[in-house]
Structure formats: structure tokens, C-alpha cells
Short mmCIF file of N, CA and C and ligand atoms in Angstrom, two decimals:
data_model
loop_
_atom_site.label_atom_id
_atom_site.label_comp_id
_atom_site.label_asym_id
_atom_site.label_seq_id
_atom_site.Cartn_x
_atom_site.Cartn_y
_atom_site.Cartn_z
N MET E 468 39.05 -101.91 282.89
CA MET E 468 37.86 -101.38 282.60
C MET E 468 37.52 -101.69 281.38
N GLU E 469 36.04 -102.00 280.94
CA GLU E 469 35.48 -102.16 279.63
C GLU E 469 35.40 -100.73 279.18
N SER E 470 35.65 -100.78 277.59
CA SER E 470 35.13 -99.46 277.06
C SER E 470 33.77 -98.84 277.32
N PHE E 471 32.61 -99.58 277.52
CA PHE E 471 31.54 -99.04 277.75
C PHE E 471 31.52 -98.32 278.96
N GLU E 472 32.31 -98.91 280.06
CA GLU E 472 32.26 -98.28 281.28
C GLU E 472 32.96 -97.05 281.39
N LEU E 473 33.96 -96.87 280.61
CA LEU E 473 34.79 -95.68 280.36
C LEU E 473 33.90 -94.26 279.53
N ILE E 474 33.21 -95.18 278.80
CA ILE E 474 32.08 -94.22 277.92
C ILE E 474 31.04 -93.76 278.96
N LYS E 475 30.69 -94.58 279.91
CA LYS E 475 29.84 -94.06 281.06
C LYS E 475 30.26 -93.18 281.82
N GLU E 476 31.49 -93.22 282.25
CA GLU E 476 32.21 -91.98 282.78
C GLU E 476 32.41 -90.82 282.02
N ALA E 477 32.66 -90.89 280.80
CA ALA E 477 32.46 -89.62 279.95
C ALA E 477 31.15 -88.93 279.90
N GLU E 478 30.06 -89.82 280.18
CA GLU E 478 28.43 -89.21 280.28
C GLU E 478 28.38 -88.74 281.59
N GLU E 479 29.07 -89.19 282.52
CA GLU E 479 28.88 -88.60 283.88
C GLU E 479 29.60 -87.00 283.95
N ALA E 480 30.86 -87.18 283.15
CA ALA E 480 31.88 -86.00 283.28
C ALA E 480 30.80 -85.00 282.44
N ARG E 481 30.11 -85.19 281.28
CA ARG E 481 29.35 -84.30 280.51
C ARG E 481 28.30 -83.57 281.46
N LYS E 482 27.93 -84.17 282.38
CA LYS E 482 26.67 -83.54 283.30
C LYS E 482 27.42 -82.17 283.75
N ARG E 483 28.87 -82.30 283.93
CA ARG E 483 29.36 -80.99 284.50
C ARG E 483 29.87 -79.92 283.40
N SER E 484 29.43 -80.05 282.11
CA SER E 484 29.73 -79.15 281.28
C SER E 484 28.95 -77.66 281.40
N TYR E 485 29.86 -76.92 281.27
CA TYR E 485 29.38 -75.45 281.38
C TYR E 485 29.42 -74.78 279.98
N SER E 486 28.07 -74.96 279.25
CA SER E 486 28.14 -74.68 277.94
C SER E 486 26.88 -74.01 277.59
N PRO E 487 26.79 -72.69 278.10
CA PRO E 487 25.41 -71.93 277.93
C PRO E 487 25.51 -71.14 276.54
N TYR E 488 26.56 -71.12 275.83
CA TYR E 488 26.66 -70.38 274.73
C TYR E 488 26.22 -71.37 273.47
N SER E 489 26.90 -72.50 273.46
CA SER E 489 26.74 -73.22 272.32
C SER E 489 25.54 -74.20 272.62
N GLY E 490 25.19 -74.68 273.90
CA GLY E 490 24.23 -75.38 274.31
C GLY E 490 24.50 -76.71 273.93
N PHE E 491 26.07 -77.15 273.75
CA PHE E 491 26.57 -78.35 273.22
C PHE E 491 27.21 -79.07 274.28
N ALA E 492 26.75 -79.87 275.03
CA ALA E 492 27.67 -80.44 276.28
C ALA E 492 28.36 -81.64 275.88
N VAL E 493 29.56 -81.73 276.17
CA VAL E 493 30.54 -82.73 275.84
C VAL E 493 31.30 -83.23 277.16
N GLY E 494 31.53 -84.59 277.21
CA GLY E 494 32.05 -85.15 278.02
C GLY E 494 33.28 -85.98 277.67
N ALA E 495 34.06 -86.20 278.64
CA ALA E 495 35.38 -87.15 278.27
C ALA E 495 36.01 -87.85 279.55
N ALA E 496 36.40 -89.08 279.24
CA ALA E 496 37.21 -89.57 280.49
C ALA E 496 38.39 -90.29 279.97
N VAL E 497 39.39 -90.14 280.98
CA VAL E 497 40.69 -90.70 280.58
C VAL E 497 40.84 -91.98 281.62
N LEU E 498 41.44 -93.12 280.92
CA LEU E 498 41.79 -94.14 282.02
C LEU E 498 43.17 -94.32 282.18
N CYS E 499 43.77 -94.51 283.31
CA CYS E 499 45.11 -94.78 283.50
C CYS E 499 45.43 -96.06 283.73
N LYS E 500 46.76 -96.26 284.02
CA LYS E 500 47.22 -97.83 284.14
C LYS E 500 46.84 -98.02 285.45
N ASN E 501 46.99 -97.10 286.50
CA ASN E 501 46.61 -97.31 287.81
C ASN E 501 45.18 -97.48 288.23
N GLY E 502 44.30 -97.63 287.32
CA GLY E 502 42.83 -97.74 287.36
C GLY E 502 42.04 -96.04 287.61
N LYS E 503 43.13 -95.27 287.72
CA LYS E 503 42.35 -93.94 288.04
C LYS E 503 41.48 -93.57 286.63
N VAL E 504 40.41 -92.67 286.73
CA VAL E 504 39.64 -92.20 285.62
C VAL E 504 39.76 -90.68 285.80
N TYR E 505 40.14 -89.98 285.08
CA TYR E 505 40.04 -88.33 284.94
C TYR E 505 38.96 -87.92 284.00
N HIS E 506 38.13 -87.00 284.67
CA HIS E 506 36.87 -86.56 283.85
C HIS E 506 37.29 -85.07 283.14
N GLY E 507 36.47 -84.91 282.10
CA GLY E 507 36.68 -83.45 281.62
C GLY E 507 35.22 -83.29 280.86
N ALA E 508 34.93 -81.99 280.77
CA ALA E 508 33.65 -81.46 280.24
C ALA E 508 34.13 -80.26 279.67
N ASN E 509 33.57 -79.65 278.59
CA ASN E 509 33.64 -78.47 278.04
C ASN E 509 33.22 -77.45 278.70
N ILE E 510 34.21 -76.50 279.13
CA ILE E 510 33.79 -75.37 279.83
C ILE E 510 33.98 -73.96 278.96
N GLU E 511 32.76 -73.33 278.78
CA GLU E 511 32.91 -72.23 277.79
C GLU E 511 32.80 -70.73 278.68
N ASN E 512 33.01 -69.76 277.71
CA ASN E 512 33.23 -68.39 278.31
C ASN E 512 32.72 -67.45 277.34
N SER E 513 32.31 -66.19 277.91
CA SER E 513 31.31 -65.31 276.92
C SER E 513 32.43 -64.73 276.05
N SER E 514 33.73 -64.87 276.45
CA SER E 514 34.57 -64.67 275.49
C SER E 514 35.05 -65.90 274.68
N TYR E 515 34.53 -66.13 273.51
CA TYR E 515 34.30 -67.51 273.09
C TYR E 515 35.53 -68.13 272.95
N PRO E 516 36.63 -67.53 272.35
CA PRO E 516 37.78 -68.38 272.01
C PRO E 516 38.43 -68.95 273.28
N LEU E 517 38.01 -68.66 274.58
CA LEU E 517 38.56 -69.00 275.82
C LEU E 517 37.74 -70.50 276.11
N CYS E 518 36.80 -70.87 275.39
CA CYS E 518 36.31 -72.36 275.72
C CYS E 518 37.24 -73.17 275.57
N MET E 519 36.94 -74.14 276.61
CA MET E 519 37.95 -75.46 276.63
C MET E 519 37.36 -76.68 276.28
N CYS E 520 37.82 -77.58 275.67
CA CYS E 520 36.86 -78.66 275.13
C CYS E 520 37.20 -79.71 276.54
N ALA E 521 36.17 -80.58 276.20
CA ALA E 521 36.27 -81.97 277.17
C ALA E 521 37.47 -82.59 277.31
N GLU E 522 37.82 -83.16 276.06
CA GLU E 522 39.16 -83.87 276.01
C GLU E 522 40.36 -83.47 276.37
N ARG E 523 40.44 -82.13 276.30
CA ARG E 523 41.65 -81.46 276.90
C ARG E 523 41.53 -81.34 278.26
N ASN E 524 40.32 -81.04 278.93
CA ASN E 524 40.06 -80.72 280.24
C ASN E 524 40.50 -82.05 280.87
N ALA E 525 39.97 -83.19 280.14
CA ALA E 525 40.25 -84.58 280.99
C ALA E 525 41.72 -85.03 280.95
N ILE E 526 42.36 -84.75 279.84
CA ILE E 526 43.90 -85.05 279.76
C ILE E 526 44.52 -84.14 280.64
N TYR E 527 44.28 -82.70 280.73
CA TYR E 527 45.08 -81.89 281.64
C TYR E 527 44.78 -82.42 282.91
N ALA E 528 43.58 -82.85 283.29
CA ALA E 528 43.33 -83.25 284.79
C ALA E 528 44.18 -84.34 285.24
N ALA E 529 44.36 -85.32 284.16
CA ALA E 529 45.27 -86.44 284.43
C ALA E 529 46.71 -86.02 284.72
N TYR E 530 47.30 -85.14 283.72
CA TYR E 530 48.60 -84.64 284.00
C TYR E 530 48.84 -83.79 285.35
N MET E 531 47.88 -83.22 285.62
CA MET E 531 47.89 -82.29 286.95
C MET E 531 47.78 -83.24 288.17
N ASP E 532 47.50 -84.52 287.91
CA ASP E 532 47.52 -85.50 288.99
C ASP E 532 48.75 -86.04 289.09
N GLY E 533 49.70 -85.86 288.23
CA GLY E 533 51.09 -86.60 288.15
C GLY E 533 51.13 -87.60 287.14
N GLN E 534 50.10 -88.07 286.08
CA GLN E 534 50.04 -88.93 285.27
C GLN E 534 50.91 -88.49 284.15
N SER E 535 51.57 -89.31 283.38
CA SER E 535 52.16 -88.91 282.24
C SER E 535 51.90 -89.76 281.07
N LYS E 536 52.49 -89.36 279.74
CA LYS E 536 51.90 -89.79 278.72
C LYS E 536 51.74 -91.39 278.44
N ASP E 537 52.74 -92.27 279.19
CA ASP E 537 52.73 -93.55 279.01
C ASP E 537 51.92 -94.25 280.24
N ASP E 538 51.27 -93.27 281.20
CA ASP E 538 50.31 -93.81 282.19
C ASP E 538 48.96 -93.90 281.65
N LEU E 539 48.64 -93.27 280.51
CA LEU E 539 47.39 -93.14 279.87
C LEU E 539 47.02 -94.32 279.16
N LEU E 540 45.81 -94.97 279.17
CA LEU E 540 45.36 -96.23 278.83
C LEU E 540 44.43 -96.16 277.57
N ALA E 541 43.46 -95.20 277.91
CA ALA E 541 42.32 -94.84 276.98
C ALA E 541 41.74 -93.77 277.11
N LEU E 542 40.81 -93.25 275.95
CA LEU E 542 40.03 -92.00 276.19
C LEU E 542 38.86 -92.03 275.50
N ALA E 543 37.68 -91.66 276.27
CA ALA E 543 36.28 -91.65 275.79
C ALA E 543 35.82 -90.23 275.68
N VAL E 544 34.99 -89.99 274.64
CA VAL E 544 34.51 -88.83 274.44
C VAL E 544 33.05 -88.96 274.03
N THR E 545 32.23 -88.30 274.51
CA THR E 545 30.67 -88.42 274.20
C THR E 545 30.02 -87.17 274.11
N ALA E 546 28.85 -87.03 273.33
CA ALA E 546 27.94 -85.88 273.29
C ALA E 546 26.68 -86.25 272.64
N ASP E 547 25.77 -85.24 272.65
CA ASP E 547 24.52 -85.84 272.00
C ASP E 547 24.61 -85.41 270.56
N THR E 548 25.23 -86.22 269.86
CA THR E 548 25.40 -85.99 268.43
C THR E 548 24.74 -87.13 267.64
N ALA E 549 24.54 -87.01 266.26
CA ALA E 549 24.01 -88.11 265.37
C ALA E 549 24.99 -89.29 265.36
N GLY E 550 26.07 -88.98 265.15
CA GLY E 550 27.12 -90.27 265.10
C GLY E 550 27.95 -90.00 266.28
N PRO E 551 29.23 -90.95 266.31
CA PRO E 551 29.82 -90.81 267.51
C PRO E 551 30.85 -89.34 267.44
N CYS E 552 30.87 -88.86 268.68
CA CYS E 552 31.35 -87.36 268.72
C CYS E 552 32.91 -87.32 268.41
N SER E 553 33.33 -86.72 267.43
CA SER E 553 34.88 -86.59 267.04
C SER E 553 35.46 -85.47 267.53
N PRO E 554 36.81 -85.62 268.03
CA PRO E 554 37.55 -84.59 268.69
C PRO E 554 37.56 -83.43 267.63
N CYS E 555 37.64 -82.21 268.16
CA CYS E 555 38.21 -80.93 267.21
C CYS E 555 39.59 -81.03 266.81
N GLY E 556 39.99 -80.25 266.00
CA GLY E 556 41.35 -80.15 265.43
C GLY E 556 42.47 -79.86 266.62
N ALA E 557 41.89 -78.88 267.29
CA ALA E 557 42.82 -78.48 268.73
C ALA E 557 42.94 -79.46 269.51
N CYS E 558 41.83 -80.20 269.78
CA CYS E 558 42.29 -81.45 270.62
C CYS E 558 43.00 -82.55 269.95
N ARG E 559 42.97 -82.86 268.80
CA ARG E 559 43.72 -83.69 267.98
C ARG E 559 45.04 -83.38 268.11
N GLN E 560 45.63 -82.09 268.15
CA GLN E 560 46.99 -81.73 268.35
C GLN E 560 47.38 -82.05 269.71
N VAL E 561 46.55 -81.83 270.76
CA VAL E 561 46.82 -82.14 271.78
C VAL E 561 47.00 -83.43 272.24
N ILE E 562 45.90 -84.25 271.64
CA ILE E 562 46.08 -85.54 272.10
C ILE E 562 47.21 -86.15 271.26
N SER E 563 47.72 -85.72 269.94
CA SER E 563 48.82 -86.19 269.36
C SER E 563 50.05 -86.17 270.39
N GLU E 564 50.17 -84.99 271.13
CA GLU E 564 51.23 -84.73 271.73
C GLU E 564 51.28 -85.50 273.11
N LEU E 565 50.07 -85.54 274.00
CA LEU E 565 49.93 -85.90 275.41
C LEU E 565 49.37 -87.41 275.62
N PHE E 566 48.92 -88.03 274.41
CA PHE E 566 48.33 -89.12 274.54
C PHE E 566 48.95 -90.35 273.68
N PRO E 567 49.17 -91.49 274.11
CA PRO E 567 49.89 -92.50 273.72
C PRO E 567 49.33 -92.85 272.01
N HIS E 568 49.93 -92.80 271.05
CA HIS E 568 49.61 -92.83 269.77
C HIS E 568 48.67 -94.33 269.44
N ASP E 569 49.08 -95.32 270.14
CA ASP E 569 48.23 -96.68 269.70
C ASP E 569 47.35 -96.92 270.87
N ALA E 570 46.92 -96.03 271.58
CA ALA E 570 45.98 -96.31 272.78
C ALA E 570 44.48 -95.95 272.21
N PRO E 571 43.68 -96.86 272.64
CA PRO E 571 42.22 -96.52 272.10
C PRO E 571 41.47 -95.39 272.42
N ILE E 572 41.02 -94.75 271.45
CA ILE E 572 39.99 -93.39 271.69
C ILE E 572 38.64 -93.83 271.28
N TYR E 573 37.68 -93.79 272.21
CA TYR E 573 36.39 -94.05 271.95
C TYR E 573 35.38 -92.98 271.77
N MET E 574 34.98 -92.62 270.53
CA MET E 574 34.16 -91.63 270.34
C MET E 574 32.65 -92.31 270.24
N SER E 575 31.87 -91.58 270.93
CA SER E 575 30.64 -91.99 271.04
C SER E 575 29.48 -91.19 271.25
N ASN E 576 28.20 -91.50 271.30
CA ASN E 576 27.17 -90.48 271.33
C ASN E 576 26.03 -90.98 272.48
N LEU E 577 25.19 -90.35 272.78
CA LEU E 577 24.33 -90.84 273.72
C LEU E 577 23.30 -91.98 273.40
N LYS E 578 23.13 -92.27 272.16
CA LYS E 578 22.55 -93.47 271.66
C LYS E 578 23.24 -94.71 271.57
N GLY E 579 24.51 -94.45 272.16
CA GLY E 579 25.27 -95.84 272.12
C GLY E 579 26.14 -96.20 270.90
N ASP E 580 26.10 -95.22 270.00
CA ASP E 580 27.16 -95.50 268.75
C ASP E 580 28.46 -95.35 269.37
N VAL E 581 29.46 -96.11 269.01
CA VAL E 581 30.76 -95.99 269.30
C VAL E 581 31.84 -96.27 268.06
N LYS E 582 32.79 -95.55 267.91
CA LYS E 582 33.67 -95.65 266.86
C LYS E 582 35.15 -95.72 267.67
N VAL E 583 35.93 -96.60 267.40
CA VAL E 583 37.28 -96.84 268.03
C VAL E 583 38.26 -96.06 266.97
N THR E 584 39.35 -95.26 267.62
CA THR E 584 40.18 -94.89 266.75
C THR E 584 41.46 -94.55 267.54
N ASP E 585 42.55 -93.81 266.80
CA ASP E 585 43.63 -93.74 268.04
C ASP E 585 44.24 -92.39 267.37
N ALA E 586 45.15 -91.72 268.12
CA ALA E 586 45.73 -90.45 267.95
C ALA E 586 46.44 -90.61 266.43
N GLU E 587 46.96 -91.54 266.12
CA GLU E 587 47.58 -91.64 264.78
C GLU E 587 46.72 -91.59 263.58
N HIS E 588 45.48 -92.02 263.69
CA HIS E 588 44.45 -91.77 262.76
C HIS E 588 43.68 -90.58 262.84
N LEU E 589 43.66 -89.98 263.98
CA LEU E 589 42.91 -88.67 264.47
C LEU E 589 43.75 -87.58 263.70
N LEU E 590 45.11 -87.69 263.58
CA LEU E 590 45.97 -86.56 263.29
C LEU E 590 47.23 -87.06 262.52
N PRO E 591 47.04 -87.70 261.35
CA PRO E 591 48.23 -88.17 260.51
C PRO E 591 49.15 -86.93 260.05
N PHE E 592 50.49 -87.20 260.08
CA PHE E 592 51.31 -86.01 259.72
C PHE E 592 51.40 -85.03 260.80
N ALA E 593 51.24 -85.33 262.00
CA ALA E 593 51.18 -84.32 262.97
C ALA E 593 52.27 -83.39 263.11
N PHE E 594 52.10 -82.05 263.17
CA PHE E 594 53.36 -81.28 263.50
C PHE E 594 53.53 -81.49 264.99
N ASP E 595 55.02 -81.88 265.45
CA ASP E 595 55.44 -82.08 266.69
C ASP E 595 56.57 -81.64 267.10
N GLY E 596 57.15 -81.78 268.20
CA GLY E 596 58.19 -81.07 268.73
C GLY E 596 59.48 -81.17 267.94
N SER E 597 59.60 -82.39 267.27
CA SER E 597 60.54 -82.70 266.40
C SER E 597 60.82 -81.71 265.18
N ASP E 598 59.69 -81.05 265.07
CA ASP E 598 59.57 -79.81 264.00
C ASP E 598 60.39 -78.81 264.16
N LEU E 599 60.39 -78.48 265.28
CA LEU E 599 60.60 -77.06 265.95
C LEU E 599 62.43 -76.93 265.81
N1 LIG H 1452 33.71 -79.37 271.97
C1 LIG H 1452 34.31 -80.15 272.84
O1 LIG H 1452 34.44 -80.13 274.19
N2 LIG H 1452 35.14 -81.02 272.22
C2 LIG H 1452 35.34 -81.17 270.95
O2 LIG H 1452 36.05 -82.05 270.37
C3 LIG H 1452 34.54 -80.35 270.12
C4 LIG H 1452 33.81 -79.41 270.70
C5 LIG H 1452 32.89 -77.95 272.68
C6 LIG H 1452 33.60 -76.75 272.51
C7 LIG H 1452 32.32 -75.76 272.62
O3 LIG H 1452 32.35 -75.69 274.04
C8 LIG H 1452 31.18 -76.76 272.08
O4 LIG H 1452 31.68 -77.99 272.21
C9 LIG H 1452 30.90 -76.50 270.66
O5 LIG H 1452 31.79 -76.34 269.90
#
């Protein structure tokens, strides 16, 4: 699957965002080695700290279907932002643990801007299980 196709999947996922409080809809899509694509959108709550981001929902959906870190090939995230939508700090921590460090992460927006990065660049010097 090409990067633009995965970004389209993230746009589709974004349509299922539940974001009445921020009004900021985010979509994400994870591509796996077997060709399966998992969608995530941000799901908010009136108790604000309970809001869950699109990226984490997409990665958790993959894991819940039996995929593991080595099965994940690429991640796309998109929102109606001025530049490519960048994952928040909490998502970076989760990506660092659950997503391969060298796999592409496509940050995008609805205008077609795309920036490619990876987990290592999103969160250098990450805290991880080896620190415990
Ligand atoms: N959000 C995401 O879904 N992903 C990010 O990486 C940035 C923030 C969501 C959380 C909340 O529902 C809304 O965007 C505003 O912060």
C-alpha cells in the first residue's frame, strides 16, 4: 500500500472521531504486514482527561486483533491542521513502545501536506522498560 493510500485510510477513520469538546477531529491508520489496516479516531469525554487520541486507538485496535510490534509496517495520522498533524507527547510514548522504531510515520493534513518521520525521531531518549 502506498503512503497516500494509508493517509486516505486515516482520513476515513477521522470521520468517526467523537470530538464535541475540542471540535478537533483526528484520524489515524496502521498498516500491518498482512495488508490489514486498523483505524483510530480521537474519542473524547466530558471528563476531559479520559479523551483518547486517534493514534493510540489505531495502535490498540491492531494489538487487540492479535498484531504485535513486528507486524506493524506504517502509521498515518491526519487532521485539519495548518501543517502536518504531529502526535502528542502521550502518543509518542505509546508509539515508542508499541510501534517499530524504523517504520514510517506519515504526519499529514487535509490539504495534502505530508511529513515522514519515525518513532526514534518523535521521541529520542525515550523512557522504556529497560529503565525500570
Ligand atoms: N489528539 C489526537 O487524537 N492525536 C494527537 O496526537 C493530538 C491530539 C486529539 C485529542 C483531543 O481529542 C483533541 O485532539 C484535541 O487535543
